[in-house]
Coordinates of C-alpha atoms and ligand atoms in Angstrom, one line a residue:
M1 CA 6.9 -68.2 41.5
L2 CA 8.3 -68.3 38.4
L3 CA 4.8 -67.8 37.0
V4 CA 4.3 -64.7 38.8
N5 CA 6.3 -62.0 36.8
R6 CA 6.0 -63.3 33.7
T7 CA 3.9 -61.6 30.9
L8 CA 2.9 -62.7 27.6
F9 CA 1.0 -60.5 24.9
Y10 CA -1.3 -62.5 22.8
G11 CA -2.0 -59.7 20.4
V12 CA -5.7 -60.6 20.8
S13 CA -8.2 -58.1 19.7
M14 CA -9.7 -56.3 22.9
T15 CA -12.3 -54.3 20.9
T16 CA -16.1 -55.4 20.0
P17 CA -18.0 -54.7 17.1
A18 CA -20.2 -52.0 17.5
N19 CA -23.3 -54.1 17.4
T20 CA -22.1 -56.2 20.0
L21 CA -22.5 -56.0 23.8
S22 CA -20.4 -58.1 26.1
G23 CA -20.3 -59.2 30.0
T24 CA -19.2 -62.1 31.7
P25 CA -19.5 -65.5 30.3
V26 CA -20.9 -68.2 33.1
V27 CA -22.4 -70.8 30.9
P28 CA -21.0 -71.9 27.6
G29 CA -23.3 -72.5 24.3
V30 CA -24.7 -70.3 21.7
A31 CA -28.7 -69.7 21.4
A32 CA -30.2 -66.8 19.1
G33 CA -33.5 -65.5 18.9
P34 CA -35.5 -62.4 19.8
V35 CA -35.1 -60.5 22.9
L36 CA -37.8 -60.9 25.7
L37 CA -37.7 -58.2 28.3
V38 CA -38.7 -59.0 31.8
R39 CA -40.9 -56.2 33.1
G40 CA -39.3 -54.7 36.1
E41 CA -41.5 -51.9 37.4
V42 CA -45.2 -51.2 36.9
S43 CA -46.1 -48.2 34.6
P44 CA -45.9 -45.0 36.3
D45 CA -48.7 -43.8 33.9
A46 CA -50.8 -46.7 34.9
I47 CA -50.1 -46.0 38.8
A48 CA -51.1 -42.1 37.8
R49 CA -54.1 -43.1 35.9
Y50 CA -55.3 -45.5 38.8
G51 CA -54.8 -42.4 41.4
D52 CA -56.3 -43.5 44.9
G53 CA -58.9 -46.2 43.3
D54 CA -62.0 -44.1 44.0
F55 CA -63.2 -46.1 46.9
A56 CA -66.0 -45.6 48.8
D57 CA -64.1 -45.9 52.5
P58 CA -60.9 -47.3 53.5
E59 CA -62.7 -50.8 54.2
A60 CA -63.6 -51.1 50.3
A61 CA -59.9 -50.1 49.7
L62 CA -58.7 -52.9 52.1
A63 CA -61.1 -55.7 50.2
A64 CA -59.4 -54.6 46.9
Y65 CA -55.9 -55.0 49.0
D66 CA -56.9 -58.3 50.2
E67 CA -58.0 -59.4 46.2
A68 CA -54.8 -58.5 45.0
V69 CA -52.7 -60.3 47.6
A70 CA -54.7 -63.4 47.0
A71 CA -54.3 -63.4 43.5
V72 CA -50.2 -62.9 44.1
A73 CA -50.0 -65.3 46.5
D74 CA -52.1 -67.7 44.5
T75 CA -49.5 -67.1 41.4
F76 CA -47.0 -67.9 43.9
S77 CA -48.4 -71.1 45.1
T78 CA -48.9 -72.3 41.7
K79 CA -45.6 -71.7 40.5
A80 CA -44.5 -73.7 43.8
A81 CA -46.4 -76.5 43.1
S82 CA -44.5 -77.2 39.4
A83 CA -41.2 -76.2 41.1
Q84 CA -38.7 -78.4 42.8
G85 CA -36.1 -78.2 45.6
A86 CA -35.1 -74.8 46.8
A87 CA -37.1 -72.8 44.3
A88 CA -40.5 -74.8 45.4
E89 CA -39.4 -73.7 48.9
V90 CA -38.7 -69.9 48.1
L91 CA -41.8 -69.5 46.1
T92 CA -43.6 -70.9 48.9
A93 CA -42.5 -68.6 51.5
S94 CA -43.1 -65.7 49.0
A95 CA -46.8 -66.6 48.9
G96 CA -46.6 -66.6 52.8
L97 CA -44.8 -63.3 53.1
A98 CA -47.4 -61.8 50.5
R99 CA -50.1 -63.0 53.1
D100 CA -48.4 -61.5 56.1
K101 CA -50.6 -60.3 58.7
G102 CA -48.7 -57.7 59.9
L103 CA -48.2 -56.4 56.2
R104 CA -51.5 -56.5 56.1
S105 CA -52.4 -54.4 59.5
G106 CA -49.6 -51.6 58.0
V107 CA -51.6 -51.4 54.7
A108 CA -55.0 -50.9 56.6
K109 CA -53.3 -48.2 58.9
N110 CA -51.9 -46.4 55.8
L111 CA -55.5 -46.4 54.2
Q112 CA -57.2 -45.7 57.6
A113 CA -54.9 -42.4 57.5
G114 CA -56.4 -41.5 54.2
Q115 CA -53.7 -42.8 51.9
G116 CA -54.7 -44.3 48.5
P117 CA -54.2 -48.1 48.2
V118 CA -51.2 -48.0 45.9
T119 CA -49.1 -45.5 48.6
A120 CA -50.6 -47.7 51.6
V121 CA -49.0 -50.8 50.1
Q122 CA -45.9 -49.2 49.2
G123 CA -45.7 -47.5 52.7
A124 CA -46.1 -50.4 54.3
V125 CA -43.6 -52.4 52.5
D126 CA -41.0 -49.7 53.0
Q127 CA -41.6 -50.2 56.7
F128 CA -40.9 -53.9 56.5
V129 CA -38.0 -53.5 54.1
T130 CA -36.3 -51.3 56.8
I131 CA -37.0 -53.7 59.7
F132 CA -35.8 -56.5 57.5
T133 CA -32.4 -54.5 56.5
T134 CA -31.8 -54.0 60.3
M135 CA -32.3 -57.5 61.2
G136 CA -29.6 -58.4 58.3
G137 CA -28.7 -62.2 57.3
L138 CA -31.1 -64.1 55.9
M139 CA -34.0 -61.7 56.9
A140 CA -32.2 -58.7 54.6
E141 CA -32.0 -61.3 51.7
R142 CA -36.0 -61.6 51.8
V143 CA -35.9 -57.6 50.7
T144 CA -35.7 -58.6 47.0
D145 CA -38.9 -60.8 47.6
L146 CA -40.7 -58.2 49.4
R147 CA -40.2 -55.6 46.8
D148 CA -41.2 -58.4 44.0
I149 CA -44.5 -58.7 46.3
E150 CA -44.8 -55.1 46.3
R151 CA -44.6 -54.8 42.4
R152 CA -47.3 -57.6 42.0
V153 CA -49.8 -56.4 44.3
V154 CA -49.6 -52.9 42.9
A155 CA -49.8 -54.1 39.1
H156 CA -52.8 -56.4 40.3
L157 CA -54.4 -52.9 42.1
V158 CA -54.0 -51.0 38.8
G159 CA -55.1 -53.6 36.5
E160 CA -51.5 -54.0 34.5
P161 CA -49.8 -57.5 33.9
A162 CA -47.9 -59.0 36.5
P163 CA -44.3 -57.5 36.2
G164 CA -41.6 -60.5 35.6
V165 CA -41.3 -62.9 32.7
P166 CA -43.8 -62.7 30.0
T167 CA -44.7 -65.9 28.6
P168 CA -42.7 -66.4 25.3
T169 CA -44.6 -67.6 22.2
E170 CA -41.3 -68.5 20.5
P171 CA -37.9 -69.5 21.9
S172 CA -36.2 -66.3 23.0
I173 CA -33.4 -64.9 24.9
L174 CA -34.5 -63.7 28.6
V175 CA -33.1 -60.2 29.0
A176 CA -33.6 -58.7 32.5
E177 CA -31.5 -56.2 35.2
D178 CA -31.2 -59.0 37.3
L179 CA -33.6 -62.3 38.0
A180 CA -35.4 -63.1 40.8
P181 CA -36.3 -66.9 42.0
S182 CA -39.7 -66.0 40.9
D183 CA -38.9 -64.8 37.6
T184 CA -36.7 -67.9 37.0
S185 CA -38.7 -70.9 38.5
G186 CA -40.8 -73.0 35.7
L187 CA -38.9 -71.3 33.0
D188 CA -38.9 -73.8 29.9
P189 CA -35.5 -74.2 28.3
E190 CA -37.0 -74.7 25.1
L191 CA -38.8 -71.5 25.2
V192 CA -35.8 -69.4 27.1
T193 CA -32.7 -70.7 25.2
A194 CA -30.4 -68.2 26.9
L195 CA -30.2 -65.8 29.8
V196 CA -28.6 -62.3 29.6
T197 CA -28.7 -59.9 32.6
E198 CA -27.3 -56.4 33.2
R199 CA -26.2 -57.1 36.6
G200 CA -25.2 -60.2 38.4
G201 CA -21.9 -62.2 38.9
A202 CA -20.7 -65.2 38.1
T203 CA -22.3 -66.8 41.3
S204 CA -25.8 -64.7 41.2
H205 CA -29.0 -66.6 41.4
T206 CA -29.3 -66.0 37.4
A207 CA -26.1 -68.1 36.7
I208 CA -27.1 -71.0 39.1
I209 CA -30.5 -71.1 37.4
A210 CA -29.0 -71.2 33.8
R211 CA -26.2 -73.9 35.1
Q212 CA -29.6 -75.8 36.2
L213 CA -31.4 -75.6 33.0
G214 CA -28.5 -75.8 30.8
I215 CA -28.7 -72.8 28.9
P216 CA -26.1 -70.2 27.9
C217 CA -26.0 -67.3 29.9
V218 CA -24.1 -63.8 30.4
V219 CA -24.1 -61.7 33.3
G220 CA -23.1 -58.0 33.9
A221 CA -23.8 -56.9 30.2
A222 CA -24.1 -53.5 30.3
G223 CA -26.4 -51.5 28.2
I224 CA -28.5 -55.0 27.5
T225 CA -31.9 -54.0 29.1
A226 CA -31.8 -50.8 26.6
L227 CA -32.1 -53.2 23.5
P228 CA -35.9 -52.8 22.4
A229 CA -37.9 -56.0 23.0
G230 CA -38.0 -58.5 19.9
T231 CA -34.4 -57.4 18.7
F232 CA -32.8 -60.6 17.1
V233 CA -29.6 -61.3 18.9
V234 CA -27.1 -64.3 19.1
V235 CA -25.8 -64.8 22.9
D236 CA -22.4 -66.6 23.0
G237 CA -22.0 -67.9 26.9
E238 CA -18.5 -69.1 26.1
A239 CA -17.3 -65.6 24.7
G240 CA -19.9 -63.4 26.6
T241 CA -21.1 -61.8 23.7
I242 CA -24.6 -60.6 22.6
E243 CA -24.6 -59.7 18.6
Q244 CA -27.3 -57.9 16.8
G245 CA -27.6 -57.9 13.1
A246 CA -26.2 -61.3 12.8
D247 CA -27.4 -63.5 9.5
P248 CA -30.3 -65.7 10.5
D249 CA -28.8 -68.8 8.6
E250 CA -25.4 -68.5 9.9
A251 CA -26.9 -67.8 13.5
R252 CA -29.0 -71.1 13.1
A253 CA -25.5 -72.9 12.2
R254 CA -24.0 -71.7 15.2
V255 CA -26.7 -72.7 17.2
E256 CA -26.8 -76.2 16.0
E257 CA -23.2 -76.6 16.2
S258 CA -23.3 -75.6 19.5
R259 CA -26.0 -77.9 20.5
R260 CA -24.1 -80.5 18.9
V261 CA -20.9 -79.8 21.2
R262 CA -23.0 -80.0 24.3
E263 CA -24.8 -83.2 23.6
E264 CA -21.5 -84.6 23.0
L265 CA -19.9 -83.2 26.3
A266 CA -23.2 -84.9 28.3
H267 CA -22.1 -87.9 27.0
W268 CA -18.6 -88.2 28.4
S269 CA -18.1 -90.7 31.1
G270 CA -14.9 -90.5 32.4
P271 CA -12.3 -91.5 33.5
A272 CA -10.7 -88.2 33.5
A273 CA -7.5 -87.3 31.7
T274 CA -5.8 -85.4 29.0
A275 CA -5.8 -86.5 25.5
D276 CA -2.6 -87.6 26.1
G277 CA -3.3 -89.7 28.9
L278 CA -2.5 -87.6 32.2
P279 CA -5.0 -89.1 34.8
L280 CA -7.1 -86.4 36.5
K281 CA -8.9 -85.9 39.4
L282 CA -12.5 -84.4 39.1
L283 CA -14.7 -84.4 42.1
A284 CA -18.0 -83.1 43.5
N285 CA -19.1 -80.3 45.7
V286 CA -22.2 -81.5 47.7
A287 CA -24.3 -79.7 50.5
D288 CA -26.2 -82.8 52.1
G289 CA -27.1 -86.6 51.8
A290 CA -29.3 -86.3 48.9
S291 CA -26.9 -84.4 46.6
A292 CA -23.7 -86.3 47.7
Q293 CA -25.8 -89.9 46.8
S294 CA -26.9 -88.0 43.6
A295 CA -23.2 -87.1 42.9
S296 CA -22.0 -90.0 43.4
T297 CA -23.4 -91.8 40.3
E298 CA -21.3 -89.2 38.0
P299 CA -17.9 -90.0 37.0
V300 CA -16.2 -88.4 39.8
Q301 CA -13.6 -89.8 41.9
G302 CA -15.0 -88.7 45.2
V303 CA -16.4 -85.2 47.0
G304 CA -13.8 -82.3 46.9
L305 CA -16.2 -79.8 49.2
F306 CA -18.6 -80.9 51.5
R307 CA -20.2 -77.7 52.6
T308 CA -21.4 -78.8 56.0
E309 CA -23.0 -75.5 56.9
L310 CA -25.6 -75.8 54.4
C311 CA -27.0 -78.7 56.7
F312 CA -27.8 -76.4 59.4
L313 CA -28.9 -73.4 58.0
D314 CA -32.6 -73.6 59.6
R315 CA -31.2 -74.9 62.8
K316 CA -31.5 -72.7 66.1
D317 CA -29.2 -75.3 68.2
E318 CA -26.1 -76.8 67.7
P319 CA -26.8 -80.6 66.6
S320 CA -25.3 -83.2 69.1
V321 CA -22.2 -85.1 68.3
E322 CA -24.2 -87.8 67.4
E323 CA -26.8 -85.9 65.1
Q324 CA -23.9 -84.5 63.3
A325 CA -22.1 -88.1 62.5
D326 CA -25.3 -89.3 61.3
I327 CA -25.9 -86.4 58.8
Y328 CA -22.1 -86.8 58.1
A329 CA -22.2 -90.4 57.4
E330 CA -25.1 -90.1 55.1
V331 CA -22.6 -88.0 52.8
L332 CA -19.6 -90.2 53.1
A333 CA -21.6 -93.4 53.1
P334 CA -21.9 -93.1 49.0
Y335 CA -18.2 -93.1 48.7
S336 CA -17.0 -95.9 50.8
D337 CA -16.3 -97.9 47.6
G338 CA -12.8 -96.7 47.7
R339 CA -13.6 -92.9 46.8
Y340 CA -12.8 -90.2 49.2
V341 CA -14.6 -87.1 50.7
V342 CA -13.2 -83.7 51.5
V343 CA -15.4 -82.6 54.6
R344 CA -15.1 -78.8 55.0
T345 CA -15.9 -77.4 58.7
L346 CA -18.4 -75.1 59.1
D347 CA -18.2 -71.8 57.0
A348 CA -20.9 -69.9 59.0
G349 CA -21.3 -66.0 58.9
S350 CA -21.1 -63.6 55.9
D351 CA -23.6 -64.9 53.4
K352 CA -24.4 -67.8 55.3
P353 CA -25.5 -67.2 58.8
I354 CA -26.1 -70.0 61.0
A355 CA -28.2 -69.2 64.3
F356 CA -26.3 -71.3 66.7
A357 CA -22.9 -69.8 65.2
T358 CA -22.6 -66.5 63.3
Q359 CA -21.8 -63.3 65.3
A360 CA -24.7 -60.7 65.3
G361 CA -24.4 -57.4 64.4
E362 CA -21.0 -57.4 62.6
E363 CA -20.4 -54.4 60.7
N364 CA -18.5 -56.1 58.0
P365 CA -19.2 -59.7 58.1
A366 CA -17.6 -61.0 55.2
L367 CA -14.1 -59.6 57.1
G368 CA -15.4 -60.7 60.4
V369 CA -15.7 -63.6 62.4
R370 CA -16.7 -66.4 59.9
G371 CA -15.6 -69.6 59.0
L372 CA -12.5 -70.9 61.1
R373 CA -12.5 -67.8 63.2
L374 CA -15.8 -68.8 65.0
S375 CA -13.7 -71.3 66.7
F376 CA -11.2 -68.7 68.2
D377 CA -13.8 -68.1 71.2
N378 CA -15.7 -71.4 70.8
P379 CA -13.6 -74.0 70.2
G380 CA -15.9 -76.5 71.8
L381 CA -18.0 -76.0 68.4
M382 CA -14.9 -76.9 66.2
D383 CA -13.8 -79.7 68.3
R384 CA -17.4 -81.2 68.6
Q385 CA -17.9 -81.2 64.6
L386 CA -14.6 -83.1 64.4
D387 CA -15.7 -85.5 66.7
G388 CA -18.7 -86.0 64.5
I389 CA -16.8 -86.2 61.4
A390 CA -14.4 -88.7 62.9
A391 CA -17.0 -90.8 64.2
A392 CA -19.0 -90.8 60.5
A393 CA -15.8 -91.6 58.7
E394 CA -14.9 -94.6 61.2
R395 CA -18.7 -95.8 60.7
T396 CA -18.7 -95.8 56.8
G397 CA -15.1 -96.6 56.2
T398 CA -15.0 -93.8 53.8
E399 CA -11.8 -92.0 53.4
T400 CA -12.1 -88.8 54.9
W401 CA -10.3 -85.6 54.5
V402 CA -10.9 -82.2 56.6
M403 CA -10.3 -79.0 55.8
A404 CA -11.0 -75.6 57.4
P405 CA -12.5 -72.4 55.8
M406 CA -11.0 -69.0 55.9
V407 CA -7.5 -69.5 57.1
A408 CA -5.4 -66.1 57.2
T409 CA -2.3 -67.7 59.1
V410 CA 0.3 -70.4 59.2
A411 CA -0.1 -70.8 63.0
E412 CA -4.0 -71.1 62.2
A413 CA -3.5 -74.0 60.1
A414 CA -1.1 -75.8 62.2
D415 CA -3.6 -75.5 65.0
F416 CA -6.4 -77.0 63.0
A417 CA -4.2 -79.7 61.2
G418 CA -3.3 -80.8 64.9
K419 CA -6.8 -81.4 65.7
V420 CA -7.8 -83.0 62.7
R421 CA -4.8 -85.6 62.7
A422 CA -5.4 -86.2 66.5
R423 CA -8.7 -88.0 65.1
G424 CA -6.5 -89.9 62.5
L425 CA -7.9 -87.7 59.4
K426 CA -6.2 -85.9 56.9
A427 CA -5.7 -82.3 57.4
G428 CA -6.1 -79.5 54.9
V429 CA -7.1 -75.8 54.5
M430 CA -8.8 -73.8 52.4
V431 CA -7.1 -70.8 50.2
E432 CA -9.5 -68.2 50.0
I433 CA -7.6 -65.4 51.6
P434 CA -4.7 -63.9 49.6
S435 CA -2.5 -64.5 52.7
A436 CA -2.8 -68.3 52.4
A437 CA -2.0 -68.2 48.7
L438 CA 0.8 -66.1 49.1
L439 CA 2.1 -68.3 51.9
A440 CA 1.1 -71.6 50.3
H441 CA 4.4 -73.1 50.5
R442 CA 4.4 -72.4 54.4
M443 CA 1.1 -73.6 54.6
L444 CA 2.0 -76.9 53.2
E445 CA 4.6 -77.5 55.7
V446 CA 2.0 -77.8 58.2
V447 CA -1.2 -79.6 56.4
D448 CA -1.7 -82.3 53.9
F449 CA -3.2 -80.7 51.2
L450 CA -4.7 -77.3 50.1
S451 CA -8.1 -76.4 48.3
I452 CA -8.6 -72.9 46.8
G453 CA -11.6 -71.6 47.0
T454 CA -12.0 -69.3 44.2
N455 CA -15.1 -67.6 45.1
D456 CA -13.9 -66.1 48.2
L457 CA -10.4 -65.8 47.0
T458 CA -11.6 -63.4 44.1
Q459 CA -13.8 -61.6 46.5
Y460 CA -11.0 -61.1 48.7
A461 CA -8.2 -60.3 46.0
M462 CA -10.3 -57.8 44.2
A463 CA -12.4 -56.2 47.4
A464 CA -15.4 -57.0 45.5
D465 CA -18.5 -58.2 47.5
R466 CA -19.1 -61.9 45.7
M467 CA -22.9 -60.8 46.2
A468 CA -22.5 -57.2 44.8
T469 CA -24.7 -57.3 41.6
D470 CA -23.0 -54.3 40.0
L471 CA -19.2 -55.7 40.3
A472 CA -19.4 -58.9 37.9
H473 CA -16.5 -57.8 36.1
L474 CA -14.5 -57.8 39.3
T475 CA -15.5 -61.0 41.0
D476 CA -14.3 -62.8 37.9
P477 CA -11.7 -65.7 38.7
W478 CA -10.3 -65.0 35.3
Q479 CA -8.8 -61.5 36.6
P480 CA -5.4 -61.7 36.6
A481 CA -4.2 -61.0 40.0
V482 CA -6.9 -64.1 41.0
L483 CA -5.1 -66.4 38.3
Q484 CA -1.8 -65.4 39.9
L485 CA -2.6 -66.1 43.4
I486 CA -4.2 -69.4 42.1
A487 CA -0.5 -69.9 39.9
I488 CA 1.5 -69.4 43.2
T489 CA -0.6 -71.8 45.5
A490 CA -0.4 -74.6 42.7
H491 CA 3.6 -73.9 42.3
A492 CA 3.7 -74.4 45.9
G493 CA 2.0 -77.7 45.6
R494 CA 4.2 -79.1 43.2
E495 CA 7.1 -78.4 44.8
A496 CA 6.2 -79.7 48.3
G497 CA 4.7 -82.9 46.4
K498 CA 1.0 -82.4 48.1
P499 CA -2.3 -82.1 46.6
V500 CA -3.8 -78.7 45.6
G501 CA -7.3 -78.6 44.3
V502 CA -9.6 -75.8 43.1
C503 CA -13.4 -76.2 44.6
G504 CA -14.7 -73.0 44.0
E505 CA -16.7 -72.1 40.5
A506 CA -13.9 -71.6 38.5
A507 CA -13.1 -75.5 38.5
A508 CA -16.8 -75.7 36.7
D509 CA -15.5 -73.6 33.8
P510 CA -14.2 -75.9 31.3
L511 CA -12.2 -73.2 29.5
L512 CA -10.1 -72.1 32.7
A513 CA -10.2 -75.7 34.0
T514 CA -7.6 -76.4 31.0
A515 CA -5.4 -73.5 32.5
L516 CA -5.9 -74.6 36.1
I517 CA -4.5 -78.3 35.2
G518 CA -1.8 -76.5 33.3
M519 CA -0.7 -74.5 36.7
G520 CA -0.5 -77.7 38.1
I521 CA -3.7 -78.0 40.2
S522 CA -4.2 -81.6 41.0
S523 CA -8.2 -81.9 41.6
L524 CA -11.0 -79.9 40.4
S525 CA -14.2 -80.1 42.5
M526 CA -17.5 -78.5 40.9
A527 CA -21.3 -79.0 41.2
A528 CA -21.9 -82.6 39.8
R529 CA -23.7 -81.0 36.9
A530 CA -20.5 -79.4 35.4
V531 CA -18.4 -82.6 35.8
R532 CA -19.2 -83.9 32.4
P533 CA -18.5 -80.9 30.1
V534 CA -15.3 -80.1 32.2
G535 CA -14.1 -83.7 31.7
A536 CA -15.1 -83.8 28.2
Q537 CA -12.9 -80.6 27.4
L538 CA -9.8 -81.6 29.4
G539 CA -10.0 -85.2 27.3
K540 CA -9.6 -83.3 24.2
V541 CA -6.5 -81.3 25.4
S542 CA -3.0 -82.2 26.0
L543 CA -1.2 -81.5 29.1
E544 CA 1.2 -79.1 26.8
T545 CA -1.9 -77.1 25.6
C546 CA -2.9 -77.1 29.2
E547 CA 0.3 -75.4 30.1
A548 CA 0.4 -73.1 27.1
A549 CA -3.5 -72.1 28.3
A550 CA -1.9 -71.3 31.9
E551 CA 0.6 -69.2 30.5
A552 CA -1.7 -67.4 28.2
V553 CA -4.3 -66.6 31.1
L554 CA -1.3 -65.3 33.3
G555 CA 0.1 -63.3 30.8
A556 CA -3.3 -61.8 29.9
P557 CA -3.9 -58.0 30.6
D558 CA -7.8 -58.8 31.6
P559 CA -10.1 -61.3 31.7
M560 CA -11.6 -61.0 28.4
A561 CA -8.2 -61.4 26.9
A562 CA -7.7 -64.0 29.2
R563 CA -10.6 -65.9 27.8
T564 CA -9.7 -64.9 24.1
A565 CA -6.5 -66.6 24.3
V566 CA -7.6 -69.9 25.6
R567 CA -10.5 -70.0 23.3
E568 CA -7.8 -69.6 20.2
L569 CA -5.6 -72.1 21.8
L570 CA -8.5 -74.5 22.0
G571 CA -9.6 -74.0 18.6
H572 CA -13.1 -72.9 19.6
Ligands
PEP601 C1 -15.0 -70.6 47.7 O1 -15.3 -69.5 48.6 O2 -14.9 -70.6 46.5 C2 -16.0 -71.6 48.1 C3 -15.7 -72.8 47.7 O3 -16.6 -71.5 49.4 P1 -18.1 -70.9 49.4 O4 -18.2 -70.8 48.2 O5 -18.9 -72.1 50.1 O6 -17.4 -69.9 50.3
MG602 MG1 -15.5 -69.8 50.3

């Protein structure tokens, strides 16, 4: 509790030079180059020139629509062929959606009613958007794809280049309002050397893609899309700045230095410890057997978050206990060599709807029946999952910890812990709701460990939807209020002598990781890709510096000041 009221003024300058824009830094590194603007909308002039297209009859107009759709769908399919994993699936789905028969009948009807092709397409898509939005969940998320299809079909009809990412002819900084999966799949990190968006938060699609590509990224940079295409800028993905007018030689030197540092980080191979030898625990976040297998070859001591719900996003019916045990055993098996896995029970609902678990038609699903709350009315769902986890633990012999998401009260924690311990497993809960952080010391009386989910803790502490692309400045784990809640939880863990880890995106931020260790966080769990940069950064600092970083962030008035204070302490 000691840390809560402590304030410290670092005297850092909060003003940025007039020719510098700033946003939320999400992937560190420096890049320099001309701005490459993503074309968002089809030019209204081109649409006006095209008019109703001068077709002899509605059939001829429909034939033009069919040709445009075929071209758009082919583009998606070609991109899908050269993409991998989730990106390939999204693009194949977009190709299917473009060719949708229902959409075509809507367009045909509008053409028969005398509309021109552009108006007919826009009207039919509007209708679909309304239907998808009303259906909610995953369908509502397809609205972005529908609008993308609409823009592409209209562009083809009126003879404009397709909206989206123009092909760069030299290494460039990609700038956009926000980026859709179809924009970012297949980007070449040699030609697109950084991403900057006007909207979008730390967990947005843009940020995830930038991390995958290993290129610097700043999101929520107000005013960035007003920069003329071709403007030479220097992007600093650690400071969150975009500077214009920099000296090109100086910029080149900064980019080179940043590349050298990133290469050095990529070669870090553990074991994790501070510079003065305090051993640290770095863990991986995984989603299924394949990701667990590939993360097991990284320098990690285990899995700190297995998001079980991600195994069931496409399932209509609840899998049997045996089937669940098979799926979980695939994740546990690679860690039977003395490492451990923290399995999280289903976090269905809200942004992760699952057909067999999610409640339909909630007004406010993020505050509704999600995570642990699904078991209130359906305790069998939890019991069967715990049986599956226990069977997988026994089969693989892997040390297995189990935690529940979205725990609000000590009674919920105690009830859950009883069920987990009855199966011989270690029991914990996630700290994602501010009430759980404020009562961390009492939670620790009834559970074996806590794991802080900073993504949701930030969303609930700041009352800012983690998916809202225009609230990036609030959905930032560097916000002082979020850091205070983390500090309270870490402090409770130290007093109780029980582990308190962080498994949200905050753990993947090398700068923030130093402050988290300084607060007394006992493990950091992150996307496998983030482990080496975080481990390398922590290996360069002493525990004393980590503690100074913790003091600095807890005393800082806002996220930017907190970041600046830590960067100064670390000599960045
Ligand atoms: C979190 O909320 O920080 C977390 C790790 O859970 P998820 O991102 O899956 O909601
Ligand atoms: Mg969460």
